Amino acid sequence: MSLHFEVPQDKIPSVGQRSFLKIGEQAFLLFNVDHHLYVIEDQCPHQGASFFSGKLDGCTIQCPAHGLRFNLTDGCMVNSALLKLKTCAVEHKDERVYIVLDSEVQA
Ligand code: FES
């Protein structure tokens, strides 16, 4: 089962920007890459660091803690299948933006 969380308008990043969003106890980051929104859980699968200050190169985010890089589109670590960050689907409806969450997230 999934839940749809409506993203507040002021949390929708403009092109090239990112925003932080807390839903329940979980932290998420939203990235706008060339008018496409990507949402990841803001917790590195390596040792839990925040990606907020990570360097973004196209759809690749680099963790600021130890430099591992992950693809925003599928969460996979670049050049390895060892680690994967959690990504969320994004839906647009009537000019509103929704994050599709697993039922385990308490919104
Ligand atoms: S905590 Fe992200 S690479 Fe180590």
PDB file of C-alpha atoms and ligand atoms in Angstrom:
ATOM      1  CA  MET A   1       0.000   0.000   0.000  1.00  0.00           C
ATOM      2  CA  SER A   2       1.202   3.503  -0.696  1.00  0.00           C
ATOM      3  CA  LEU A   3       0.391   6.971   0.562  1.00  0.00           C
ATOM      4  CA  HIS A   4       0.426  10.206  -1.382  1.00  0.00           C
ATOM      5  CA  PHE A   5       1.906  13.206   0.395  1.00  0.00           C
ATOM      6  CA  GLU A   6       1.214  16.592  -1.160  1.00  0.00           C
ATOM      7  CA  VAL A   7       4.355  18.688  -1.360  1.00  0.00           C
ATOM      8  CA  PRO A   8       3.776  22.245  -0.097  1.00  0.00           C
ATOM      9  CA  GLN A   9       4.293  24.779  -2.900  1.00  0.00           C
ATOM     10  CA  ASP A  10       7.170  26.450  -1.061  1.00  0.00           C
ATOM     11  CA  LYS A  11       9.011  23.112  -0.885  1.00  0.00           C
ATOM     12  CA  ILE A  12       8.994  22.511  -4.621  1.00  0.00           C
ATOM     13  CA  PRO A  13      12.520  23.404  -5.744  1.00  0.00           C
ATOM     14  CA  SER A  14      13.159  25.471  -8.836  1.00  0.00           C
ATOM     15  CA  VAL A  15      15.419  24.170 -11.604  1.00  0.00           C
ATOM     16  CA  GLY A  16      18.865  23.307 -10.275  1.00  0.00           C
ATOM     17  CA  GLN A  17      17.767  23.640  -6.656  1.00  0.00           C
ATOM     18  CA  ARG A  18      16.936  21.235  -3.839  1.00  0.00           C
ATOM     19  CA  SER A  19      14.698  21.330  -0.806  1.00  0.00           C
ATOM     20  CA  PHE A  20      14.431  19.479   2.458  1.00  0.00           C
ATOM     21  CA  LEU A  21      11.154  17.984   3.604  1.00  0.00           C
ATOM     22  CA  LYS A  22      10.328  16.083   6.757  1.00  0.00           C
ATOM     23  CA  ILE A  23       7.399  13.698   6.668  1.00  0.00           C
ATOM     24  CA  GLY A  24       6.670  12.104   9.992  1.00  0.00           C
ATOM     25  CA  GLU A  25      10.044  11.027  11.341  1.00  0.00           C
ATOM     26  CA  GLN A  26      11.675  10.657   7.930  1.00  0.00           C
ATOM     27  CA  ALA A  27      13.691  13.269   6.073  1.00  0.00           C
ATOM     28  CA  PHE A  28      13.559  13.613   2.294  1.00  0.00           C
ATOM     29  CA  LEU A  29      15.302  15.722  -0.308  1.00  0.00           C
ATOM     30  CA  LEU A  30      13.665  16.991  -3.474  1.00  0.00           C
ATOM     31  CA  PHE A  31      15.827  17.832  -6.480  1.00  0.00           C
ATOM     32  CA  ASN A  32      14.783  19.662  -9.598  1.00  0.00           C
ATOM     33  CA  VAL A  33      17.006  18.510 -12.444  1.00  0.00           C
ATOM     34  CA  ASP A  34      16.008  20.123 -15.745  1.00  0.00           C
ATOM     35  CA  HIS A  35      12.346  20.479 -14.674  1.00  0.00           C
ATOM     36  CA  HIS A  36      12.145  16.898 -13.449  1.00  0.00           C
ATOM     37  CA  LEU A  37      11.630  16.275  -9.737  1.00  0.00           C
ATOM     38  CA  TYR A  38      13.452  13.497  -7.910  1.00  0.00           C
ATOM     39  CA  VAL A  39      12.865  12.549  -4.291  1.00  0.00           C
ATOM     40  CA  ILE A  40      15.231  10.568  -2.108  1.00  0.00           C
ATOM     41  CA  GLU A  41      15.275   9.703   1.535  1.00  0.00           C
ATOM     42  CA  ASP A  42      17.887  11.958   3.121  1.00  0.00           C
ATOM     43  CA  GLN A  43      19.923   9.193   4.665  1.00  0.00           C
ATOM     44  CA  CYS A  44      22.991   7.769   2.992  1.00  0.00           C
ATOM     45  CA  PRO A  45      22.877   3.963   2.894  1.00  0.00           C
ATOM     46  CA  HIS A  46      26.583   3.891   3.780  1.00  0.00           C
ATOM     47  CA  GLN A  47      26.630   5.511   7.230  1.00  0.00           C
ATOM     48  CA  GLY A  48      23.527   7.654   7.332  1.00  0.00           C
ATOM     49  CA  ALA A  49      24.847  11.103   6.398  1.00  0.00           C
ATOM     50  CA  SER A  50      22.593  13.787   4.939  1.00  0.00           C
ATOM     51  CA  PHE A  51      22.857  14.426   1.207  1.00  0.00           C
ATOM     52  CA  PHE A  52      21.659  18.022   1.526  1.00  0.00           C
ATOM     53  CA  SER A  53      25.073  19.574   0.918  1.00  0.00           C
ATOM     54  CA  GLY A  54      26.130  16.878  -1.543  1.00  0.00           C
ATOM     55  CA  LYS A  55      27.443  17.822  -4.970  1.00  0.00           C
ATOM     56  CA  LEU A  56      24.932  17.260  -7.737  1.00  0.00           C
ATOM     57  CA  ASP A  57      26.182  16.384 -11.221  1.00  0.00           C
ATOM     58  CA  GLY A  58      23.268  15.780 -13.563  1.00  0.00           C
ATOM     59  CA  CYS A  59      21.248  13.073 -11.826  1.00  0.00           C
ATOM     60  CA  THR A  60      24.153  11.941  -9.649  1.00  0.00           C
ATOM     61  CA  ILE A  61      24.408  13.036  -6.031  1.00  0.00           C
ATOM     62  CA  GLN A  62      27.647  12.689  -4.127  1.00  0.00           C
ATOM     63  CA  CYS A  63      27.478  12.065  -0.409  1.00  0.00           C
ATOM     64  CA  PRO A  64      29.419  14.802   1.392  1.00  0.00           C
ATOM     65  CA  ALA A  65      30.603  12.408   4.098  1.00  0.00           C
ATOM     66  CA  HIS A  66      32.721   9.890   2.183  1.00  0.00           C
ATOM     67  CA  GLY A  67      32.101  10.720  -1.459  1.00  0.00           C
ATOM     68  CA  LEU A  68      30.008   7.775  -2.632  1.00  0.00           C
ATOM     69  CA  ARG A  69      27.821   8.693  -5.591  1.00  0.00           C
ATOM     70  CA  PHE A  70      24.247   7.623  -6.243  1.00  0.00           C
ATOM     71  CA  ASN A  71      21.874   7.970  -9.150  1.00  0.00           C
ATOM     72  CA  LEU A  72      18.734   9.940  -8.256  1.00  0.00           C
ATOM     73  CA  THR A  73      16.658   8.090 -10.837  1.00  0.00           C
ATOM     74  CA  ASP A  74      16.947   4.620  -9.311  1.00  0.00           C
ATOM     75  CA  GLY A  75      18.945   5.124  -6.110  1.00  0.00           C
ATOM     76  CA  CYS A  76      21.751   2.834  -7.241  1.00  0.00           C
ATOM     77  CA  MET A  77      25.328   3.533  -6.296  1.00  0.00           C
ATOM     78  CA  VAL A  78      27.458   4.496  -9.290  1.00  0.00           C
ATOM     79  CA  ASN A  79      29.491   1.533 -10.559  1.00  0.00           C
ATOM     80  CA  SER A  80      28.314  -0.793  -7.820  1.00  0.00           C
ATOM     81  CA  ALA A  81      25.265  -2.696  -6.692  1.00  0.00           C
ATOM     82  CA  LEU A  82      26.431  -2.820  -3.091  1.00  0.00           C
ATOM     83  CA  LEU A  83      24.392   0.110  -1.801  1.00  0.00           C
ATOM     84  CA  LYS A  84      21.175   1.730  -2.867  1.00  0.00           C
ATOM     85  CA  LEU A  85      19.449   4.779  -1.470  1.00  0.00           C
ATOM     86  CA  LYS A  86      15.709   4.981  -1.149  1.00  0.00           C
ATOM     87  CA  THR A  87      13.905   6.889  -3.867  1.00  0.00           C
ATOM     88  CA  CYS A  88      10.235   7.860  -4.041  1.00  0.00           C
ATOM     89  CA  ALA A  89       8.004   8.237  -7.052  1.00  0.00           C
ATOM     90  CA  VAL A  90       6.641  11.697  -7.810  1.00  0.00           C
ATOM     91  CA  GLU A  91       3.198  12.320  -9.260  1.00  0.00           C
ATOM     92  CA  HIS A  92       1.772  15.529 -10.700  1.00  0.00           C
ATOM     93  CA  LYS A  93      -1.941  16.171 -10.637  1.00  0.00           C
ATOM     94  CA  ASP A  94      -3.823  19.434 -11.160  1.00  0.00           C
ATOM     95  CA  GLU A  95      -0.605  21.449 -10.762  1.00  0.00           C
ATOM     96  CA  ARG A  96       0.047  19.808  -7.408  1.00  0.00           C
ATOM     97  CA  VAL A  97       2.979  17.542  -6.635  1.00  0.00           C
ATOM     98  CA  TYR A  98       2.723  14.360  -4.605  1.00  0.00           C
ATOM     99  CA  ILE A  99       5.365  12.058  -3.195  1.00  0.00           C
ATOM    100  CA  VAL A 100       4.361   8.417  -3.251  1.00  0.00           C
ATOM    101  CA  LEU A 101       5.363   6.867   0.047  1.00  0.00           C
ATOM    102  CA  ASP A 102       5.511   3.316   1.270  1.00  0.00           C
ATOM    103  CA  SER A 103       2.911   2.611   3.902  1.00  0.00           C
ATOM    104  CA  GLU A 104       5.711   2.256   6.468  1.00  0.00           C
ATOM    105  CA  VAL A 105       6.216   6.034   6.444  1.00  0.00           C
ATOM    106  CA  GLN A 106       3.934   7.713   8.959  1.00  0.00           C
ATOM    107  CA  ALA A 107       2.835  10.941   7.276  1.00  0.00           C
TER     108      ALA A 107
HETATM  109  S1  FES B   1      27.839   8.229   4.821  1.00  0.00           S
HETATM  110 FE1  FES B   1      27.551   8.611   2.703  1.00  0.00          FE
HETATM  111  S2  FES B   1      29.330   7.852   1.757  1.00  0.00           S
HETATM  112 FE2  FES B   1      29.604   7.420   3.852  1.00  0.00          FE
END
